mmCIF file of C-alpha atoms in Angstrom:
data_model
loop_
_atom_site.group_PDB
_atom_site.id
_atom_site.type_symbol
_atom_site.label_atom_id
_atom_site.label_comp_id
_atom_site.label_asym_id
_atom_site.label_seq_id
_atom_site.Cartn_x
_atom_site.Cartn_y
_atom_site.Cartn_z
ATOM 1 C CA UNK A 821 -49.838 -3.948 -39.287
ATOM 2 C CA UNK A 822 -49.910 -7.245 -37.597
ATOM 3 C CA UNK A 823 -48.670 -8.961 -40.910
ATOM 4 C CA UNK A 824 -45.765 -6.246 -41.060
ATOM 5 C CA UNK A 825 -45.068 -7.215 -37.485
ATOM 6 C CA UNK A 826 -44.910 -10.836 -38.165
ATOM 7 C CA UNK A 827 -42.380 -10.165 -40.852
ATOM 8 C CA UNK A 828 -40.125 -8.000 -38.887
ATOM 9 C CA UNK A 829 -40.175 -10.605 -35.940
ATOM 10 C CA UNK A 830 -39.435 -13.524 -38.440
ATOM 11 C CA UNK A 831 -36.396 -11.491 -39.613
ATOM 12 C CA UNK A 832 -35.100 -10.691 -36.503
ATOM 13 C CA UNK A 833 -35.193 -14.376 -35.411
ATOM 14 C CA UNK A 834 -33.484 -15.188 -38.644
ATOM 15 C CA UNK A 835 -30.733 -12.703 -38.013
ATOM 16 C CA UNK A 836 -30.536 -13.852 -34.228
ATOM 17 C CA UNK A 837 -29.815 -17.437 -35.794
ATOM 18 C CA UNK A 838 -27.091 -16.132 -38.191
ATOM 19 C CA UNK A 839 -25.361 -14.110 -35.519
ATOM 20 C CA UNK A 840 -25.274 -17.129 -33.125
ATOM 21 C CA UNK A 841 -23.958 -19.266 -35.592
ATOM 22 C CA UNK A 842 -21.214 -16.691 -36.526
ATOM 23 C CA UNK A 843 -20.643 -16.374 -32.789
ATOM 24 C CA UNK A 844 -20.362 -20.357 -32.515
ATOM 25 C CA UNK A 845 -17.971 -20.372 -35.560
ATOM 26 C CA UNK A 846 -15.715 -17.595 -34.128
ATOM 27 C CA UNK A 847 -15.535 -19.518 -30.802
ATOM 28 C CA UNK A 848 -14.518 -22.534 -32.494
ATOM 29 C CA UNK A 849 -11.931 -20.769 -34.449
ATOM 30 C CA UNK A 850 -10.597 -19.136 -31.371
ATOM 31 C CA UNK A 851 -10.231 -22.591 -29.718
ATOM 32 C CA UNK A 852 -8.289 -23.744 -32.884
ATOM 33 C CA UNK A 853 -5.850 -20.976 -32.451
ATOM 34 C CA UNK A 854 -5.222 -21.656 -28.938
ATOM 35 C CA UNK A 855 -4.640 -25.126 -29.440
ATOM 36 C CA UNK A 856 -2.477 -24.663 -32.535
ATOM 37 C CA UNK A 857 -0.256 -22.023 -30.444
ATOM 38 C CA UNK A 858 -0.099 -24.365 -27.552
ATOM 39 C CA UNK A 859 0.830 -27.284 -29.767
ATOM 40 C CA UNK A 860 3.778 -25.383 -31.151
ATOM 41 C CA UNK A 861 4.796 -24.551 -27.848
ATOM 42 C CA UNK A 862 5.006 -28.141 -26.845
ATOM 43 C CA UNK A 863 6.636 -29.509 -30.021
ATOM 44 C CA UNK A 864 9.389 -26.294 -30.411
ATOM 45 C CA UNK A 865 9.823 -25.004 -26.889
ATOM 46 C CA UNK A 866 9.253 -28.390 -24.751
ATOM 47 C CA UNK A 867 8.023 -26.873 -21.105
ATOM 48 C CA UNK A 868 9.250 -29.626 -18.967
ATOM 49 C CA UNK A 869 5.923 -29.916 -17.175
ATOM 50 C CA UNK A 870 4.316 -30.777 -20.161
ATOM 51 C CA UNK A 871 6.345 -33.735 -21.116
ATOM 52 C CA UNK A 872 4.091 -36.308 -19.624
ATOM 53 C CA UNK A 873 0.727 -34.780 -20.001
ATOM 54 C CA UNK A 874 -2.176 -37.209 -20.447
ATOM 55 C CA UNK A 875 -3.878 -35.235 -23.188
ATOM 56 C CA UNK A 876 -1.912 -33.215 -25.687
ATOM 57 C CA UNK A 877 -3.057 -29.991 -27.106
ATOM 58 C CA UNK A 878 -1.860 -31.396 -30.548
ATOM 59 C CA UNK A 879 -4.596 -33.911 -30.716
ATOM 60 C CA UNK A 880 -7.011 -31.464 -32.102
ATOM 61 C CA UNK A 881 -10.156 -32.959 -30.831
ATOM 62 C CA UNK A 882 -10.833 -30.427 -27.567
ATOM 63 C CA UNK A 883 -13.770 -28.391 -27.263
ATOM 64 C CA UNK A 884 -12.434 -25.788 -25.106
ATOM 65 C CA UNK A 885 -8.670 -24.937 -24.558
ATOM 66 C CA UNK A 886 -9.060 -26.008 -20.996
ATOM 67 C CA UNK A 887 -10.896 -29.140 -21.585
ATOM 68 C CA UNK A 888 -7.953 -31.101 -20.178
ATOM 69 C CA UNK A 889 -5.696 -29.648 -17.565
ATOM 70 C CA UNK A 890 -2.394 -28.282 -18.985
ATOM 71 C CA UNK A 891 0.105 -27.015 -16.570
ATOM 72 C CA UNK A 892 0.441 -23.136 -16.559
ATOM 73 C CA UNK A 893 -2.509 -22.618 -18.688
ATOM 74 C CA UNK A 894 -5.612 -20.889 -17.326
ATOM 75 C CA UNK A 895 -8.981 -20.243 -19.166
ATOM 76 C CA UNK A 896 -12.097 -18.011 -19.046
ATOM 77 C CA UNK A 897 -15.028 -19.089 -21.031
ATOM 78 C CA UNK A 898 -13.207 -21.658 -22.721
ATOM 79 C CA UNK A 899 -10.249 -19.651 -24.032
ATOM 80 C CA UNK A 900 -6.841 -19.508 -22.687
ATOM 81 C CA UNK A 901 -6.144 -16.023 -20.957
ATOM 82 C CA UNK A 902 -3.071 -16.992 -18.850
ATOM 83 C CA UNK A 903 0.181 -18.642 -19.718
ATOM 84 C CA UNK A 904 2.427 -19.306 -16.682
ATOM 85 C CA UNK A 905 5.563 -21.185 -17.809
ATOM 86 C CA UNK A 906 8.370 -19.786 -15.720
ATOM 87 C CA UNK A 907 11.346 -21.915 -14.924
ATOM 88 C CA UNK A 908 10.290 -24.587 -17.359
ATOM 89 C CA UNK A 909 13.623 -24.916 -19.103
ATOM 90 C CA UNK A 910 11.920 -23.854 -22.252
ATOM 91 C CA UNK A 911 14.156 -23.767 -25.428
ATOM 92 C CA UNK A 912 14.041 -22.766 -29.131
ATOM 93 C CA UNK A 913 12.637 -19.693 -30.682
ATOM 94 C CA UNK A 914 10.237 -17.500 -29.212
ATOM 95 C CA UNK A 915 6.547 -18.756 -30.070
ATOM 96 C CA UNK A 916 5.254 -16.442 -32.816
ATOM 97 C CA UNK A 917 1.753 -18.344 -32.673
ATOM 98 C CA UNK A 918 1.387 -16.917 -29.102
ATOM 99 C CA UNK A 919 0.120 -13.916 -31.200
ATOM 100 C CA UNK A 920 -2.857 -15.902 -32.363
ATOM 101 C CA UNK A 921 -4.151 -16.432 -28.687
ATOM 102 C CA UNK A 922 -6.605 -13.283 -28.866
ATOM 103 C CA UNK A 923 -8.015 -13.674 -25.436
ATOM 104 C CA UNK A 924 -4.544 -14.126 -23.896
ATOM 105 C CA UNK A 925 -3.882 -11.455 -20.748
ATOM 106 C CA UNK A 926 -0.918 -12.787 -18.797
ATOM 107 C CA UNK A 927 2.079 -14.532 -20.055
ATOM 108 C CA UNK A 928 5.040 -15.588 -17.869
ATOM 109 C CA UNK A 929 8.046 -17.111 -19.666
ATOM 110 C CA UNK A 930 10.569 -16.054 -16.842
ATOM 111 C CA UNK A 931 13.879 -17.677 -16.710
ATOM 112 C CA UNK A 932 14.017 -20.145 -19.640
ATOM 113 C CA UNK A 933 16.291 -20.339 -22.664
ATOM 114 C CA UNK A 934 14.045 -18.810 -25.380
ATOM 115 C CA UNK A 935 15.926 -17.279 -28.260
ATOM 116 C CA UNK A 936 14.900 -14.998 -31.215
ATOM 117 C CA UNK A 937 13.057 -11.795 -31.341
ATOM 118 C CA UNK A 938 9.824 -10.544 -29.928
ATOM 119 C CA UNK A 939 7.170 -10.929 -32.587
ATOM 120 C CA UNK A 940 5.597 -7.757 -34.087
ATOM 121 C CA UNK A 941 2.221 -9.579 -33.909
ATOM 122 C CA UNK A 942 2.532 -9.751 -30.431
ATOM 123 C CA UNK A 943 1.079 -6.293 -30.254
ATOM 124 C CA UNK A 944 -2.214 -7.422 -31.654
ATOM 125 C CA UNK A 945 -3.012 -8.932 -28.037
ATOM 126 C CA UNK A 946 -5.321 -6.089 -26.947
ATOM 127 C CA UNK A 947 -6.013 -7.827 -23.881
ATOM 128 C CA UNK A 948 -2.360 -8.382 -22.505
ATOM 129 C CA UNK A 949 -1.552 -6.552 -19.420
ATOM 130 C CA UNK A 950 1.174 -8.934 -17.915
ATOM 131 C CA UNK A 951 4.238 -9.710 -19.751
ATOM 132 C CA UNK A 952 7.429 -11.298 -18.119
ATOM 133 C CA UNK A 953 9.926 -12.559 -20.732
ATOM 134 C CA UNK A 954 12.932 -11.732 -18.218
ATOM 135 C CA UNK A 955 16.010 -13.905 -17.998
ATOM 136 C CA UNK A 956 15.906 -15.707 -21.601
ATOM 137 C CA UNK A 957 18.166 -15.012 -24.863
ATOM 138 C CA UNK A 958 15.863 -12.589 -26.546
ATOM 139 C CA UNK A 959 17.513 -10.111 -28.904
ATOM 140 C CA UNK A 960 16.631 -7.216 -31.142
ATOM 141 C CA UNK A 961 14.228 -4.554 -30.509
ATOM 142 C CA UNK A 962 10.894 -3.968 -28.784
ATOM 143 C CA UNK A 963 8.206 -4.043 -31.754
ATOM 144 C CA UNK A 964 6.579 -0.967 -32.619
ATOM 145 C CA UNK A 965 3.383 -2.552 -32.257
ATOM 146 C CA UNK A 966 3.327 -2.272 -28.618
ATOM 147 C CA UNK A 967 2.471 1.389 -28.940
ATOM 148 C CA UNK A 968 -1.025 -0.415 -29.165
ATOM 149 C CA UNK A 969 -0.893 -2.207 -25.768
ATOM 150 C CA UNK A 970 -1.457 -0.735 -22.487
ATOM 151 C CA UNK A 971 0.462 -3.254 -20.229
ATOM 152 C CA UNK A 972 0.512 -2.968 -16.266
ATOM 153 C CA UNK A 973 3.474 -5.251 -15.736
ATOM 154 C CA UNK A 974 6.559 -5.638 -18.028
ATOM 155 C CA UNK A 975 9.737 -7.512 -16.956
ATOM 156 C CA UNK A 976 12.106 -8.023 -19.800
ATOM 157 C CA UNK A 977 15.487 -7.874 -17.721
ATOM 158 C CA UNK A 978 18.583 -10.284 -18.409
ATOM 159 C CA UNK A 979 18.053 -10.602 -21.916
ATOM 160 C CA UNK A 980 20.316 -9.048 -25.087
ATOM 161 C CA UNK A 981 17.575 -6.624 -26.220
ATOM 162 C CA UNK A 982 18.461 -2.896 -27.711
ATOM 163 C CA UNK A 983 17.090 -0.031 -29.366
ATOM 164 C CA UNK A 984 14.429 2.487 -27.819
ATOM 165 C CA UNK A 985 12.315 1.597 -25.082
ATOM 166 C CA UNK A 986 9.946 4.575 -24.713
ATOM 167 C CA UNK A 987 6.824 2.879 -26.314
ATOM 168 C CA UNK A 988 6.673 0.616 -22.965
ATOM 169 C CA UNK A 989 6.165 4.008 -21.005
ATOM 170 C CA UNK A 990 2.457 3.997 -20.795
ATOM 171 C CA UNK A 991 -0.173 5.293 -18.391
ATOM 172 C CA UNK A 992 -1.224 1.967 -17.281
ATOM 173 C CA UNK A 993 2.228 0.670 -16.397
ATOM 174 C CA UNK A 994 2.896 0.152 -12.590
ATOM 175 C CA UNK A 995 5.925 -2.198 -12.789
ATOM 176 C CA UNK A 996 8.678 -1.993 -15.474
ATOM 177 C CA UNK A 997 11.972 -3.830 -15.241
ATOM 178 C CA UNK A 998 14.490 -3.613 -18.291
ATOM 179 C CA UNK A 999 17.476 -4.006 -16.371
ATOM 180 C CA UNK A 1000 20.581 -5.674 -17.865
ATOM 181 C CA UNK A 1001 19.783 -5.251 -21.552
ATOM 182 C CA UNK A 1002 21.230 -2.790 -24.193
ATOM 183 C CA UNK A 1003 18.431 -0.163 -24.537
ATOM 184 C CA UNK A 1004 19.424 3.212 -25.835
ATOM 185 C CA UNK A 1005 17.775 6.564 -26.277
ATOM 186 C CA UNK A 1006 16.585 9.110 -23.861
ATOM 187 C CA UNK A 1007 14.143 9.155 -21.263
ATOM 188 C CA UNK A 1008 10.880 11.010 -22.606
ATOM 189 C CA UNK A 1009 9.670 13.759 -20.400
ATOM 190 C CA UNK A 1010 6.296 13.612 -21.895
ATOM 191 C CA UNK A 1011 5.920 9.716 -21.684
ATOM 192 C CA UNK A 1012 7.134 9.891 -17.958
ATOM 193 C CA UNK A 1013 4.744 12.594 -16.980
ATOM 194 C CA UNK A 1014 1.942 10.314 -17.732
ATOM 195 C CA UNK A 1015 3.112 7.220 -15.932
ATOM 196 C CA UNK A 1016 0.910 8.105 -12.894
ATOM 197 C CA UNK A 1017 0.250 4.622 -11.932
ATOM 198 C CA UNK A 1018 3.945 3.576 -11.868
ATOM 199 C CA UNK A 1019 5.205 2.110 -8.531
ATOM 200 C CA UNK A 1020 8.574 0.420 -9.759
ATOM 201 C CA UNK A 1021 10.949 1.357 -12.575
ATOM 202 C CA UNK A 1022 14.165 -0.305 -13.177
ATOM 203 C CA UNK A 1023 16.305 0.640 -16.384
ATOM 204 C CA UNK A 1024 19.554 -0.168 -14.727
ATOM 205 C CA UNK A 1025 22.680 -1.578 -16.728
ATOM 206 C CA UNK A 1026 21.619 -0.204 -20.272
ATOM 207 C CA UNK A 1027 22.990 2.566 -22.566
ATOM 208 C CA UNK A 1028 20.522 5.390 -21.702
ATOM 209 C CA UNK A 1029 21.585 8.930 -22.489
ATOM 210 C CA UNK A 1030 20.349 12.432 -21.664
ATOM 211 C CA UNK A 1031 19.084 13.994 -18.565
ATOM 212 C CA UNK A 1032 16.705 12.642 -15.791
ATOM 213 C CA UNK A 1033 13.581 14.658 -16.592
ATOM 214 C CA UNK A 1034 11.849 16.683 -13.795
ATOM 215 C CA UNK A 1035 8.602 15.217 -14.868
ATOM 216 C CA UNK A 1036 9.249 12.210 -12.510
ATOM 217 C CA UNK A 1037 7.541 14.486 -10.077
ATOM 218 C CA UNK A 1038 4.367 13.596 -11.213
ATOM 219 C CA UNK A 1039 4.721 9.882 -10.721
ATOM 220 C CA UNK A 1040 3.139 10.369 -7.406
ATOM 221 C CA UNK A 1041 2.754 6.279 -6.798
ATOM 222 C CA UNK A 1042 6.543 5.792 -7.653
ATOM 223 C CA UNK A 1043 8.439 3.969 -4.669
ATOM 224 C CA UNK A 1044 11.297 2.306 -6.374
ATOM 225 C CA UNK A 1045 13.220 3.935 -9.373
ATOM 226 C CA UNK A 1046 16.579 2.580 -10.463
ATOM 227 C CA UNK A 1047 18.428 4.296 -13.333
ATOM 228 C CA UNK A 1048 21.729 3.147 -12.327
ATOM 229 C CA UNK A 1049 24.713 2.271 -14.714
ATOM 230 C CA UNK A 1050 23.705 4.090 -17.624
ATOM 231 C CA UNK A 1051 25.376 7.086 -19.435
ATOM 232 C CA UNK A 1052 22.949 9.693 -17.941
ATOM 233 C CA UNK A 1053 24.193 13.359 -17.485
ATOM 234 C CA UNK A 1054 22.941 16.562 -16.034
ATOM 235 C CA UNK A 1055 21.859 17.176 -12.591
ATOM 236 C CA UNK A 1056 19.653 15.412 -10.145
ATOM 237 C CA UNK A 1057 16.121 16.510 -10.442
ATOM 238 C CA UNK A 1058 13.192 16.475 -8.124
ATOM 239 C CA UNK A 1059 11.338 13.484 -7.282
ATOM 240 C CA UNK A 1060 7.710 12.814 -5.842
ATOM 241 C CA UNK A 1061 7.465 13.402 -2.218
ATOM 242 C CA UNK A 1062 6.400 10.576 0.433
ATOM 243 C CA UNK A 1063 6.457 7.628 -1.624
ATOM 244 C CA UNK A 1064 10.133 6.947 -2.944
ATOM 245 C CA UNK A 1065 11.717 4.315 -0.775
ATOM 246 C CA UNK A 1066 14.561 3.273 -3.008
ATOM 247 C CA UNK A 1067 16.576 5.671 -5.489
ATOM 248 C CA UNK A 1068 19.359 4.340 -7.399
ATOM 249 C CA UNK A 1069 21.252 6.816 -9.673
ATOM 250 C CA UNK A 1070 24.889 5.495 -9.442
ATOM 251 C CA UNK A 1071 27.372 4.683 -12.018
ATOM 252 C CA UNK A 1072 26.276 7.540 -14.455
ATOM 253 C CA UNK A 1073 27.675 10.833 -15.309
ATOM 254 C CA UNK A 1074 25.467 13.123 -13.078
ATOM 255 C CA UNK A 1075 26.942 16.453 -12.035
ATOM 256 C CA UNK A 1076 26.173 19.386 -9.724
ATOM 257 C CA UNK A 1077 25.334 19.095 -6.001
ATOM 258 C CA UNK A 1078 23.022 16.803 -4.229
ATOM 259 C CA UNK A 1079 19.965 18.656 -3.986
ATOM 260 C CA UNK A 1080 18.692 19.346 -0.319
ATOM 261 C CA UNK A 1081 15.098 18.533 -1.794
ATOM 262 C CA UNK A 1082 15.798 14.999 -1.523
ATOM 263 C CA UNK A 1083 15.123 15.477 2.220
ATOM 264 C CA UNK A 1084 11.544 15.716 1.278
ATOM 265 C CA UNK A 1085 11.631 12.078 0.426
ATOM 266 C CA UNK A 1086 10.252 11.160 3.972
ATOM 267 C CA UNK A 1087 9.829 7.316 3.178
ATOM 268 C CA UNK A 1088 13.275 7.162 1.510
ATOM 269 C CA UNK A 1089 15.516 4.061 2.571
ATOM 270 C CA UNK A 1090 18.023 3.576 0.208
ATOM 271 C CA UNK A 1091 19.971 6.384 -1.788
ATOM 272 C CA UNK A 1092 22.447 5.393 -4.207
ATOM 273 C CA UNK A 1093 24.579 8.207 -5.956
ATOM 274 C CA UNK A 1094 27.993 6.419 -6.257
ATOM 275 C CA UNK A 1095 30.457 6.850 -9.203
ATOM 276 C CA UNK A 1096 29.089 9.994 -10.763
ATOM 277 C CA UNK A 1097 30.717 13.627 -10.737
ATOM 278 C CA UNK A 1098 28.816 15.293 -7.972
ATOM 279 C CA UNK A 1099 30.482 18.101 -5.936
ATOM 280 C CA UNK A 1100 29.794 20.215 -3.227
ATOM 281 C CA UNK A 1101 28.743 19.044 0.502
ATOM 282 C CA UNK A 1102 26.530 16.177 1.557
ATOM 283 C CA UNK A 1103 23.187 18.251 2.863
ATOM 284 C CA UNK A 1104 22.568 18.229 6.402
ATOM 285 C CA UNK A 1105 18.761 18.209 5.515
ATOM 286 C CA UNK A 1106 19.179 14.419 4.449
ATOM 287 C CA UNK A 1107 19.274 13.739 8.080
ATOM 288 C CA UNK A 1108 15.560 14.224 7.976
ATOM 289 C CA UNK A 1109 14.875 11.370 5.446
ATOM 290 C CA UNK A 1110 16.157 8.785 7.789
ATOM 291 C CA UNK A 1111 17.963 6.900 5.052
ATOM 292 C CA UNK A 1112 19.237 3.422 6.039
ATOM 293 C CA UNK A 1113 21.436 2.799 3.243
ATOM 294 C CA UNK A 1114 23.448 5.857 1.807
ATOM 295 C CA UNK A 1115 26.018 5.454 -1.000
ATOM 296 C CA UNK A 1116 27.668 8.680 -2.236
ATOM 297 C CA UNK A 1117 31.283 7.267 -3.035
ATOM 298 C CA UNK A 1118 33.317 7.915 -5.941
ATOM 299 C CA UNK A 1119 32.187 11.544 -6.391
ATOM 300 C CA UNK A 1120 34.059 14.893 -5.569
ATOM 301 C CA UNK A 1121 32.032 15.829 -2.522
ATOM 302 C CA UNK A 1122 33.680 18.070 -0.004
ATOM 303 C CA UNK A 1123 33.290 19.251 3.634
ATOM 304 C CA UNK A 1124 32.131 17.237 6.602
ATOM 305 C CA UNK A 1125 29.819 14.069 7.163
ATOM 306 C CA UNK A 1126 26.776 15.658 8.621
ATOM 307 C CA UNK A 1127 25.807 14.500 11.999
ATOM 308 C CA UNK A 1128 22.188 14.718 11.280
ATOM 309 C CA UNK A 1129 22.370 11.666 9.176
ATOM 310 C CA UNK A 1130 22.880 9.525 12.227
ATOM 311 C CA UNK A 1131 20.143 10.811 14.311
ATOM 312 C CA UNK A 1132 17.880 7.735 13.237
ATOM 313 C CA UNK A 1133 16.071 5.835 15.518
ATOM 314 C CA UNK A 1134 15.859 2.383 14.478
ATOM 315 C CA UNK A 1135 16.765 -1.233 15.179
ATOM 316 C CA UNK A 1136 17.753 -2.044 11.458
ATOM 317 C CA UNK A 1137 21.263 -2.187 10.344
ATOM 318 C CA UNK A 1138 22.700 0.970 8.745
ATOM 319 C CA UNK A 1139 25.234 1.377 5.770
ATOM 320 C CA UNK A 1140 26.984 4.523 4.891
ATOM 321 C CA UNK A 1141 29.563 4.634 2.093
ATOM 322 C CA UNK A 1142 31.463 8.029 1.661
ATOM 323 C CA UNK A 1143 34.702 6.621 0.349
ATOM 324 C CA UNK A 1144 36.726 8.145 -2.787
ATOM 325 C CA UNK A 1145 35.638 11.717 -2.163
ATOM 326 C CA UNK A 1146 37.550 14.758 -0.795
ATOM 327 C CA UNK A 1147 35.610 15.017 2.731
ATOM 328 C CA UNK A 1148 37.476 16.508 5.781
ATOM 329 C CA UNK A 1149 36.775 16.492 9.501
ATOM 330 C CA UNK A 1150 36.304 13.748 11.943
ATOM 331 C CA UNK A 1151 33.925 10.853 12.136
ATOM 332 C CA UNK A 1152 30.725 12.053 14.048
ATOM 333 C CA UNK A 1153 30.633 11.158 17.329
ATOM 334 C CA UNK A 1154 26.946 10.629 17.075
ATOM 335 C CA UNK A 1155 27.227 7.462 15.449
ATOM 336 C CA UNK A 1156 25.160 4.985 17.470
ATOM 337 C CA UNK A 1157 26.865 2.059 19.310
ATOM 338 C CA UNK A 1158 28.166 -0.487 18.534
ATOM 339 C CA UNK A 1159 30.304 1.429 15.600
ATOM 340 C CA UNK A 1160 31.799 -0.349 12.870
ATOM 341 C CA UNK A 1161 34.024 1.418 10.727
ATOM 342 C CA UNK A 1162 35.601 -0.121 7.436
ATOM 343 C CA UNK A 1163 38.611 0.935 6.003
ATOM 344 C CA UNK A 1164 37.741 -1.227 2.828
ATOM 345 C CA UNK A 1165 41.039 -3.190 3.657
ATOM 346 C CA UNK A 1166 39.893 -5.981 6.054
ATOM 347 C CA UNK A 1167 37.579 -8.969 5.731
ATOM 348 C CA UNK A 1168 35.934 -8.195 9.023
ATOM 349 C CA UNK A 1169 32.116 -8.531 9.036
ATOM 350 C CA UNK A 1170 29.974 -6.124 10.893
ATOM 351 C CA UNK A 1171 27.596 -7.219 13.943
ATOM 352 C CA UNK A 1172 24.118 -6.849 13.814
ATOM 353 C CA UNK A 1173 22.359 -4.363 14.420
ATOM 354 C CA UNK A 1174 25.214 -1.746 13.847
ATOM 355 C CA UNK A 1175 26.245 0.976 12.021
ATOM 356 C CA UNK A 1176 28.516 0.016 8.909
ATOM 357 C CA UNK A 1177 30.291 3.115 7.885
ATOM 358 C CA UNK A 1178 33.083 3.268 5.015
ATOM 359 C CA UNK A 1179 34.891 6.438 5.059
ATOM 360 C CA UNK A 1180 38.636 5.623 4.047
ATOM 361 C CA UNK A 1181 39.790 5.124 0.462
ATOM 362 C CA UNK A 1182 41.532 1.941 -0.296
ATOM 363 C CA UNK A 1183 45.270 1.889 -1.085
#
């Protein structure tokens, strides 16, 4: 038995040596992949803060990715995990070798001049939770491989991206901004119902069609939703109570009436419904929502301006736009002083704090 135990212990020790050796090799390969990717970025994308670094990642003799300080690069356990290169005047094609940085968690290329498509292989970065490629010159579609990711923060606004976007609607996501691209398709009711951590969603200025799903009501953390300037149809659905502060559905093809249920959004500060096909009256119940900025211009609303809208106890400026509708009656006398009524013809500026009220149609 003693001999057998000795044999087992020796075998275990030898196995441990082999495993440690393999781990060492893998670690070395990981550092090489990091340095190769950083070298590509330096050579082909030229971040301005890297122009005069003392030690280049292209030297190839670093024992860890952060052996020498490289602006915007942060490491954990010797591997690059954060790459923060916003406003760096980077040019050239999007660096595909970024996909080889297996430990990468956080990438910020905000406001550069990167071109090309987002690589399919980027979906292999299983640790990636923060992705900001906003305001570049990227085109093409979102890679299908992004279905494998579970990011928390995705900003791609201000590019030339197109195609479907539903692979980004994930449970972990709390901030999504795809504004000012050419994304199309519809809003998936099932995907949205699972976005229980979402706090901010901005899909404005795209080509999204179909109806707004009522499953947004399940996004109980949501406080900012911008779906403006798309091709959305149907009626205004129910939204989660309490949290929503900014709701922008303007410049679509929405029809029906303004639902009185919007008054349940007790934290609502901005409500933009301009330039749709809404009919009926402005609900008196909206007065309980304490909206500071309300724009319902460019619809076919009728009836009077609700007095309750102006029963707000606040020192903050108020803005209401009711122009280009079919409203009747007088301007409510309850509007708090000092009153500023804009006919959309002058160039006067309102005093502050004040009530800025747009009620007349421009000639």
